[in-house]
PDB file of C-alpha atoms in Angstrom:
ATOM      1  CA  MET A 194       0.000   0.000   0.000  1.00 55.00           C
ATOM      2  CA  GLU A 195       2.902   2.371   0.685  1.00 48.00           C
ATOM      3  CA  ARG A 196       3.513   5.156  -1.757  1.00 49.00           C
ATOM      4  CA  GLY A 197       6.586   7.352  -1.506  1.00 45.00           C
ATOM      5  CA  SER A 198       5.515  10.993  -1.187  1.00 42.00           C
ATOM      6  CA  THR A 199       8.196  12.209  -3.605  1.00 38.00           C
ATOM      7  CA  ALA A 200       7.134   9.806  -6.333  1.00 40.00           C
ATOM      8  CA  ALA A 201       3.481  10.618  -5.769  1.00 40.00           C
ATOM      9  CA  ALA A 202       4.113  14.341  -6.136  1.00 40.00           C
ATOM     10  CA  ALA A 203       6.024  13.815  -9.366  1.00 40.00           C
ATOM     11  CA  ALA A 204       3.282  11.683 -10.829  1.00 40.00           C
ATOM     12  CA  GLY A 205       0.612  14.344 -10.246  1.00 43.00           C
ATOM     13  CA  PRO A 206      -2.865  14.006  -8.706  1.00 42.00           C
ATOM     14  CA  GLU A 207      -4.463  10.569  -8.505  1.00 40.00           C
ATOM     15  CA  PRO A 208      -8.128   9.562  -8.441  1.00 39.00           C
ATOM     16  CA  ALA A 209      -9.621   8.956  -5.015  1.00 39.00           C
ATOM     17  CA  VAL A 210     -10.094   5.211  -5.443  1.00 37.00           C
ATOM     18  CA  ARG A 211      -6.960   3.499  -6.710  1.00 40.00           C
ATOM     19  CA  HIS A 212      -7.571  -0.211  -6.173  1.00 37.00           C
ATOM     20  CA  HIS A 213      -9.252  -2.216  -8.904  1.00 37.00           C
ATOM     21  CA  GLY A 214     -10.058  -5.863  -9.385  1.00 34.00           C
ATOM     22  CA  ASN A 215      -9.462  -6.785  -5.739  1.00 38.00           C
ATOM     23  CA  ARG A 216     -10.611 -10.332  -5.153  1.00 36.00           C
ATOM     24  CA  HIS A 217     -12.328  -9.221  -1.947  1.00 39.00           C
ATOM     25  CA  GLY A 218     -14.668  -6.973  -3.947  1.00 50.00           C
ATOM     26  CA  ARG A 219     -15.866  -3.430  -3.392  1.00 62.00           C
ATOM     27  CA  SER A 220     -15.777  -3.572   0.400  1.00 86.00           C
ATOM     28  CA  GLU A 221     -12.031  -4.264   0.498  1.00 86.00           C
ATOM     29  CA  GLN A 222     -11.532  -1.749  -2.298  1.00 90.00           C
ATOM     30  CA  ALA A 223     -13.210   0.932  -0.192  1.00 91.00           C
ATOM     31  CA  ARG A 224     -11.235  -0.063   2.892  1.00 91.00           C
ATOM     32  CA  GLN A 225      -7.923   0.259   1.037  1.00 92.00           C
ATOM     33  CA  ALA A 226      -9.000   3.631  -0.355  1.00 94.00           C
ATOM     34  CA  VAL A 227      -9.687   4.858   3.189  1.00 95.00           C
ATOM     35  CA  LEU A 228      -6.260   3.711   4.413  1.00 93.00           C
ATOM     36  CA  GLU A 229      -4.500   5.435   1.530  1.00 93.00           C
ATOM     37  CA  ALA A 230      -6.562   8.596   1.983  1.00 94.00           C
ATOM     38  CA  ALA A 231      -5.588   8.759   5.656  1.00 93.00           C
ATOM     39  CA  ASP A 232      -1.895   8.435   4.756  1.00 90.00           C
ATOM     40  CA  ASP A 233      -2.170  11.141   2.102  1.00 92.00           C
ATOM     41  CA  LEU A 234      -4.037  13.611   4.288  1.00 93.00           C
ATOM     42  CA  LEU A 235      -1.605  13.247   7.174  1.00 91.00           C
ATOM     43  CA  VAL A 236       1.336  14.021   4.898  1.00 89.00           C
ATOM     44  CA  GLU A 237      -0.504  17.015   3.406  1.00 92.00           C
ATOM     45  CA  LYS A 238      -2.185  18.490   6.478  1.00 91.00           C
ATOM     46  CA  GLY A 239      -0.450  17.034   9.537  1.00 90.00           C
ATOM     47  CA  PHE A 240      -2.071  15.036  12.327  1.00 89.00           C
ATOM     48  CA  ALA A 241      -4.366  17.840  13.518  1.00 89.00           C
ATOM     49  CA  GLY A 242      -5.660  18.395   9.980  1.00 91.00           C
ATOM     50  CA  VAL A 243      -6.834  14.809   9.482  1.00 93.00           C
ATOM     51  CA  THR A 244     -10.546  14.218  10.130  1.00 95.00           C
ATOM     52  CA  ILE A 245     -12.922  11.338   9.527  1.00 96.00           C
ATOM     53  CA  GLU A 246     -14.918  13.583   7.200  1.00 95.00           C
ATOM     54  CA  GLY A 247     -11.838  14.508   5.218  1.00 96.00           C
ATOM     55  CA  ILE A 248     -10.732  10.890   4.945  1.00 96.00           C
ATOM     56  CA  ALA A 249     -14.157   9.806   3.701  1.00 96.00           C
ATOM     57  CA  ALA A 250     -14.256  12.586   1.116  1.00 95.00           C
ATOM     58  CA  ARG A 251     -10.739  11.819  -0.152  1.00 95.00           C
ATOM     59  CA  ALA A 252     -11.490   8.083  -0.336  1.00 94.00           C
ATOM     60  CA  GLY A 253     -14.781   8.652  -2.137  1.00 94.00           C
ATOM     61  CA  VAL A 254     -16.864   6.770   0.441  1.00 94.00           C
ATOM     62  CA  ALA A 255     -19.626   7.688   2.884  1.00 93.00           C
ATOM     63  CA  LYS A 256     -18.631   8.671   6.411  1.00 93.00           C
ATOM     64  CA  GLN A 257     -20.777   5.774   7.679  1.00 91.00           C
ATOM     65  CA  THR A 258     -18.590   3.409   5.668  1.00 91.00           C
ATOM     66  CA  VAL A 259     -15.522   4.628   7.538  1.00 94.00           C
ATOM     67  CA  TYR A 260     -17.219   4.231  10.918  1.00 92.00           C
ATOM     68  CA  ARG A 261     -18.133   0.668   9.987  1.00 90.00           C
ATOM     69  CA  TRP A 262     -14.470  -0.312  10.457  1.00 92.00           C
ATOM     70  CA  TRP A 263     -12.896   2.350  12.692  1.00 93.00           C
ATOM     71  CA  LYS A 264     -13.915   4.540  15.623  1.00 92.00           C
ATOM     72  CA  THR A 265     -11.260   7.251  15.348  1.00 92.00           C
ATOM     73  CA  LYS A 266      -8.773   8.684  12.890  1.00 93.00           C
ATOM     74  CA  THR A 267      -5.902   7.250  14.923  1.00 92.00           C
ATOM     75  CA  ASP A 268      -7.383   3.769  14.457  1.00 92.00           C
ATOM     76  CA  ILE A 269      -7.339   4.331  10.695  1.00 94.00           C
ATOM     77  CA  LEU A 270      -3.796   5.686  10.686  1.00 93.00           C
ATOM     78  CA  LEU A 271      -2.579   2.808  12.825  1.00 92.00           C
ATOM     79  CA  ASP A 272      -4.141   0.221  10.502  1.00 92.00           C
ATOM     80  CA  ALA A 273      -2.604   1.960   7.487  1.00 91.00           C
ATOM     81  CA  PHE A 274       0.799   2.002   9.138  1.00 91.00           C
ATOM     82  CA  LEU A 275       0.637  -1.636  10.256  1.00 90.00           C
ATOM     83  CA  GLN A 276      -0.185  -2.747   6.723  1.00 89.00           C
ATOM     84  CA  ASP A 277       2.674  -0.724   5.271  1.00 90.00           C
ATOM     85  CA  ALA A 278       5.112  -2.060   7.871  1.00 91.00           C
ATOM     86  CA  ALA A 279       4.181  -5.684   7.245  1.00 90.00           C
ATOM     87  CA  GLU A 280       4.735  -5.196   3.505  1.00 89.00           C
ATOM     88  CA  ALA A 281       7.987  -3.233   3.706  1.00 92.00           C
ATOM     89  CA  LEU A 282       9.781  -4.361   6.858  1.00 93.00           C
ATOM     90  CA  THR A 283       9.989  -8.145   6.617  1.00 92.00           C
ATOM     91  CA  PRO A 284      13.726  -8.919   6.364  1.00 93.00           C
ATOM     92  CA  PRO A 285      15.049 -10.772   3.310  1.00 91.00           C
ATOM     93  CA  ASP A 286      16.675 -14.190   3.464  1.00 93.00           C
ATOM     94  CA  HIS A 287      19.864 -14.291   1.384  1.00 92.00           C
ATOM     95  CA  GLY A 288      21.392 -17.066   3.454  1.00 91.00           C
ATOM     96  CA  ASP A 289      23.965 -14.680   4.937  1.00 93.00           C
ATOM     97  CA  LEU A 290      23.552 -12.608   8.090  1.00 95.00           C
ATOM     98  CA  ALA A 291      25.593  -9.601   6.985  1.00 95.00           C
ATOM     99  CA  SER A 292      23.672  -9.212   3.726  1.00 95.00           C
ATOM    100  CA  ASP A 293      20.303  -9.660   5.397  1.00 96.00           C
ATOM    101  CA  LEU A 294      21.030  -7.112   8.123  1.00 97.00           C
ATOM    102  CA  ARG A 295      22.424  -4.505   5.734  1.00 97.00           C
ATOM    103  CA  VAL A 296      19.363  -4.693   3.495  1.00 97.00           C
ATOM    104  CA  HIS A 297      16.941  -4.736   6.418  1.00 97.00           C
ATOM    105  CA  LEU A 298      18.424  -1.719   8.191  1.00 97.00           C
ATOM    106  CA  ARG A 299      18.626   0.264   4.955  1.00 97.00           C
ATOM    107  CA  GLN A 300      14.970  -0.490   4.263  1.00 96.00           C
ATOM    108  CA  LEU A 301      13.955   0.428   7.814  1.00 96.00           C
ATOM    109  CA  ALA A 302      15.759   3.770   7.519  1.00 96.00           C
ATOM    110  CA  LEU A 303      14.142   4.553   4.163  1.00 96.00           C
ATOM    111  CA  PHE A 304      10.725   3.492   5.430  1.00 95.00           C
ATOM    112  CA  LEU A 305      10.925   5.798   8.456  1.00 95.00           C
ATOM    113  CA  THR A 306      12.487   8.814   6.739  1.00 95.00           C
ATOM    114  CA  ARG A 307      11.312   8.889   3.123  1.00 92.00           C
ATOM    115  CA  SER A 308       7.869   7.312   2.979  1.00 90.00           C
ATOM    116  CA  ASP A 309       4.361   8.409   3.857  1.00 88.00           C
ATOM    117  CA  ALA A 310       4.337   5.591   6.410  1.00 89.00           C
ATOM    118  CA  GLY A 311       7.284   7.188   8.193  1.00 91.00           C
ATOM    119  CA  ALA A 312       5.324  10.415   8.588  1.00 89.00           C
ATOM    120  CA  VAL A 313       2.385   8.410   9.928  1.00 90.00           C
ATOM    121  CA  PHE A 314       4.664   6.607  12.397  1.00 92.00           C
ATOM    122  CA  LYS A 315       6.048   9.850  13.816  1.00 92.00           C
ATOM    123  CA  ALA A 316       2.537  11.254  14.199  1.00 91.00           C
ATOM    124  CA  LEU A 317       1.373   8.099  15.960  1.00 92.00           C
ATOM    125  CA  ILE A 318       4.349   8.148  18.320  1.00 94.00           C
ATOM    126  CA  GLY A 319       3.533  11.741  19.193  1.00 92.00           C
ATOM    127  CA  HIS A 320      -0.129  10.949  19.834  1.00 92.00           C
ATOM    128  CA  ALA A 321       0.824   7.947  21.978  1.00 93.00           C
ATOM    129  CA  GLN A 322       2.553  10.268  24.475  1.00 92.00           C
ATOM    130  CA  HIS A 323      -0.858  11.672  25.445  1.00 92.00           C
ATOM    131  CA  ASP A 324      -3.032   8.575  25.081  1.00 92.00           C
ATOM    132  CA  PRO A 325      -1.961   5.561  27.200  1.00 93.00           C
ATOM    133  CA  ALA A 326      -4.560   3.249  25.653  1.00 92.00           C
ATOM    134  CA  PHE A 327      -3.395   4.094  22.157  1.00 91.00           C
ATOM    135  CA  ALA A 328       0.242   3.736  23.242  1.00 92.00           C
ATOM    136  CA  ALA A 329      -0.511   0.180  24.359  1.00 92.00           C
ATOM    137  CA  ALA A 330      -2.225  -0.551  21.025  1.00 90.00           C
ATOM    138  CA  LEU A 331       0.767   0.832  19.118  1.00 91.00           C
ATOM    139  CA  ARG A 332       3.195  -1.284  21.144  1.00 90.00           C
ATOM    140  CA  SER A 333       1.215  -4.488  20.672  1.00 87.00           C
ATOM    141  CA  GLY A 334       0.276  -3.811  17.060  1.00 85.00           C
ATOM    142  CA  TYR A 335       3.581  -2.564  15.698  1.00 90.00           C
ATOM    143  CA  LEU A 336       6.506  -2.619  18.103  1.00 87.00           C
ATOM    144  CA  ASP A 337       6.040  -6.190  19.320  1.00 88.00           C
ATOM    145  CA  GLU A 338       5.362  -7.511  15.818  1.00 90.00           C
ATOM    146  CA  GLN A 339       8.230  -5.562  14.278  1.00 92.00           C
ATOM    147  CA  ARG A 340      10.652  -6.888  16.867  1.00 92.00           C
ATOM    148  CA  ARG A 341       9.562 -10.379  15.857  1.00 93.00           C
ATOM    149  CA  ARG A 342      10.369  -9.536  12.232  1.00 94.00           C
ATOM    150  CA  ASP A 343      13.665  -7.887  13.205  1.00 95.00           C
ATOM    151  CA  ARG A 344      14.742 -11.090  14.955  1.00 95.00           C
ATOM    152  CA  LEU A 345      14.356 -13.260  11.842  1.00 96.00           C
ATOM    153  CA  PRO A 346      17.855 -12.716  10.376  1.00 96.00           C
ATOM    154  CA  LEU A 347      19.430 -13.421  13.767  1.00 96.00           C
ATOM    155  CA  GLU A 348      17.368 -16.558  14.354  1.00 96.00           C
ATOM    156  CA  ARG A 349      18.285 -17.885  10.917  1.00 95.00           C
ATOM    157  CA  ALA A 350      21.965 -17.136  11.615  1.00 95.00           C
ATOM    158  CA  VAL A 351      21.774 -19.112  14.862  1.00 94.00           C
ATOM    159  CA  GLU A 352      20.312 -22.058  12.936  1.00 93.00           C
ATOM    160  CA  ARG A 353      23.157 -21.838  10.385  1.00 91.00           C
ATOM    161  CA  GLY A 354      25.786 -21.634  13.135  1.00 91.00           C
ATOM    162  CA  GLN A 355      26.847 -18.085  12.300  1.00 90.00           C
ATOM    163  CA  LEU A 356      25.730 -16.813  15.703  1.00 92.00           C
ATOM    164  CA  ALA A 357      26.128 -18.396  19.111  1.00 91.00           C
ATOM    165  CA  ALA A 358      23.008 -20.160  20.324  1.00 89.00           C
ATOM    166  CA  GLY A 359      23.157 -18.323  23.660  1.00 88.00           C
ATOM    167  CA  LEU A 360      23.164 -14.835  22.134  1.00 91.00           C
ATOM    168  CA  ASP A 361      20.723 -12.384  23.743  1.00 94.00           C
ATOM    169  CA  LEU A 362      18.641 -11.672  20.637  1.00 94.00           C
ATOM    170  CA  ALA A 363      16.560  -8.954  22.306  1.00 93.00           C
ATOM    171  CA  ALA A 364      19.686  -6.990  23.226  1.00 94.00           C
ATOM    172  CA  ALA A 365      21.134  -7.574  19.755  1.00 95.00           C
ATOM    173  CA  ILE A 366      18.002  -6.120  18.124  1.00 95.00           C
ATOM    174  CA  ASP A 367      18.209  -3.066  20.386  1.00 94.00           C
ATOM    175  CA  GLN A 368      21.818  -2.510  19.319  1.00 94.00           C
ATOM    176  CA  LEU A 369      20.921  -2.755  15.632  1.00 97.00           C
ATOM    177  CA  VAL A 370      17.645  -0.864  15.226  1.00 96.00           C
ATOM    178  CA  GLY A 371      17.696   1.313  18.340  1.00 96.00           C
ATOM    179  CA  PRO A 372      20.110   3.899  16.883  1.00 97.00           C
ATOM    180  CA  VAL A 373      17.938   4.164  13.751  1.00 97.00           C
ATOM    181  CA  TYR A 374      14.830   5.032  15.760  1.00 96.00           C
ATOM    182  CA  HIS A 375      16.879   7.375  17.975  1.00 97.00           C
ATOM    183  CA  ARG A 376      18.017   9.436  15.006  1.00 96.00           C
ATOM    184  CA  VAL A 377      14.565   9.432  13.397  1.00 95.00           C
ATOM    185  CA  LEU A 378      12.632  10.389  16.531  1.00 95.00           C
ATOM    186  CA  VAL A 379      15.118  12.304  18.693  1.00 95.00           C
ATOM    187  CA  THR A 380      18.176  13.828  17.023  1.00 95.00           C
ATOM    188  CA  ALA A 381      16.998  14.123  13.375  1.00 93.00           C
ATOM    189  CA  GLU A 382      20.532  13.270  12.256  1.00 95.00           C
ATOM    190  CA  PRO A 383      20.955  11.575   8.854  1.00 93.00           C
ATOM    191  CA  VAL A 384      20.142   7.864   8.702  1.00 95.00           C
ATOM    192  CA  ASP A 385      21.980   7.076   5.492  1.00 96.00           C
ATOM    193  CA  GLN A 386      23.416   3.829   4.171  1.00 96.00           C
ATOM    194  CA  ALA A 387      26.847   4.544   5.639  1.00 97.00           C
ATOM    195  CA  PHE A 388      25.283   4.820   9.093  1.00 97.00           C
ATOM    196  CA  THR A 389      23.184   1.642   8.865  1.00 97.00           C
ATOM    197  CA  ASP A 390      26.047  -0.353   7.340  1.00 97.00           C
ATOM    198  CA  ARG A 391      28.293   0.777  10.202  1.00 97.00           C
ATOM    199  CA  LEU A 392      25.717  -0.456  12.722  1.00 97.00           C
ATOM    200  CA  VAL A 393      25.803  -3.868  11.045  1.00 96.00           C
ATOM    201  CA  GLU A 394      29.588  -4.026  10.902  1.00 95.00           C
ATOM    202  CA  ASP A 395      29.917  -3.050  14.567  1.00 95.00           C
ATOM    203  CA  PHE A 396      27.390  -5.730  15.551  1.00 95.00           C
ATOM    204  CA  LEU A 397      29.110  -8.427  13.497  1.00 94.00           C
ATOM    205  CA  HIS A 398      32.441  -7.526  15.097  1.00 91.00           C
ATOM    206  CA  ARG A 399      31.036  -7.606  18.641  1.00 90.00           C
ATOM    207  CA  ALA A 400      29.218 -10.879  18.031  1.00 85.00           C
ATOM    208  CA  ASP A 401      32.322 -12.457  16.418  1.00 79.00           C
ATOM    209  CA  VAL A 402      30.142 -13.786  13.602  1.00 74.00           C
ATOM    210  CA  ALA A 403      31.445 -16.835  11.806  1.00 57.00           C
ATOM    211  CA  ASP A 404      31.702 -16.743   8.030  1.00 48.00           C
ATOM    212  CA  VAL A 405      28.900 -18.818   6.563  1.00 44.00           C
ATOM    213  CA  ALA A 406      31.231 -20.463   4.048  1.00 41.00           C
ATOM    214  CA  GLU A 407      33.622 -21.498   6.811  1.00 43.00           C
ATOM    215  CA  VAL A 408      30.737 -22.939   8.815  1.00 41.00           C
ATOM    216  CA  ALA A 409      29.625 -24.970   5.810  1.00 40.00           C
ATOM    217  CA  ASP A 410      33.175 -26.247   5.173  1.00 44.00           C
ATOM    218  CA  THR A 411      33.570 -27.271   8.796  1.00 42.00           C
ATOM    219  CA  GLY A 412      30.287 -29.133   8.690  1.00 44.00           C
ATOM    220  CA  GLU A 413      31.243 -31.010   5.538  1.00 45.00           C
ATOM    221  CA  THR A 414      34.640 -31.936   6.978  1.00 43.00           C
ATOM    222  CA  GLY A 415      33.119 -33.193  10.193  1.00 46.00           C
ATOM    223  CA  SER A 416      30.629 -35.373   8.357  1.00 44.00           C
ATOM    224  CA  ARG A 417      33.266 -37.289   6.404  1.00 41.00           C
TER     225      ARG A 417
END
């Protein structure tokens, strides 16, 4: 669902409803239009400028249709963000920890800094500071699930023998993605490829990661 704001601006205005031929029919088509409209309006108007009425008008649906699925605008924005995150932030599996982590951290940085979803995330984080119930929903809906996705490259590396089985994976994830979120949400410093690659290299050095080819050779030798 994610559309980069720069690309969207270059392409010019789009019709309100942009999903066609969805196998779930018109209902799912309308739901997707609402999610995209919420993303677009937040980027254009900011969090305070987003309203249920405005979302419905942009999506080309009745306000009652919106209320059929969501109670508040934050519920809509959260659903839009969760869908974008699931699509964009599942780490690849190249069979090598270094490659997987470099790609994943680069994608995370781009997602948070250069996409509509990143703008939505920052708005949701801000709203969560004043709404404990929503903060809990954001943690359970995104943060917990994203940490599960972030762990995948490390878990696969443990299975391959690249990482020690006793490694504290939770602490390792904090060391890898924590600095990215810190720069995005706190310092506003650049989160470029050089920065994310350095995070990966520092982690690999601290963890004393075995080369996957050497692990494979050792396994073959031991089996003879």
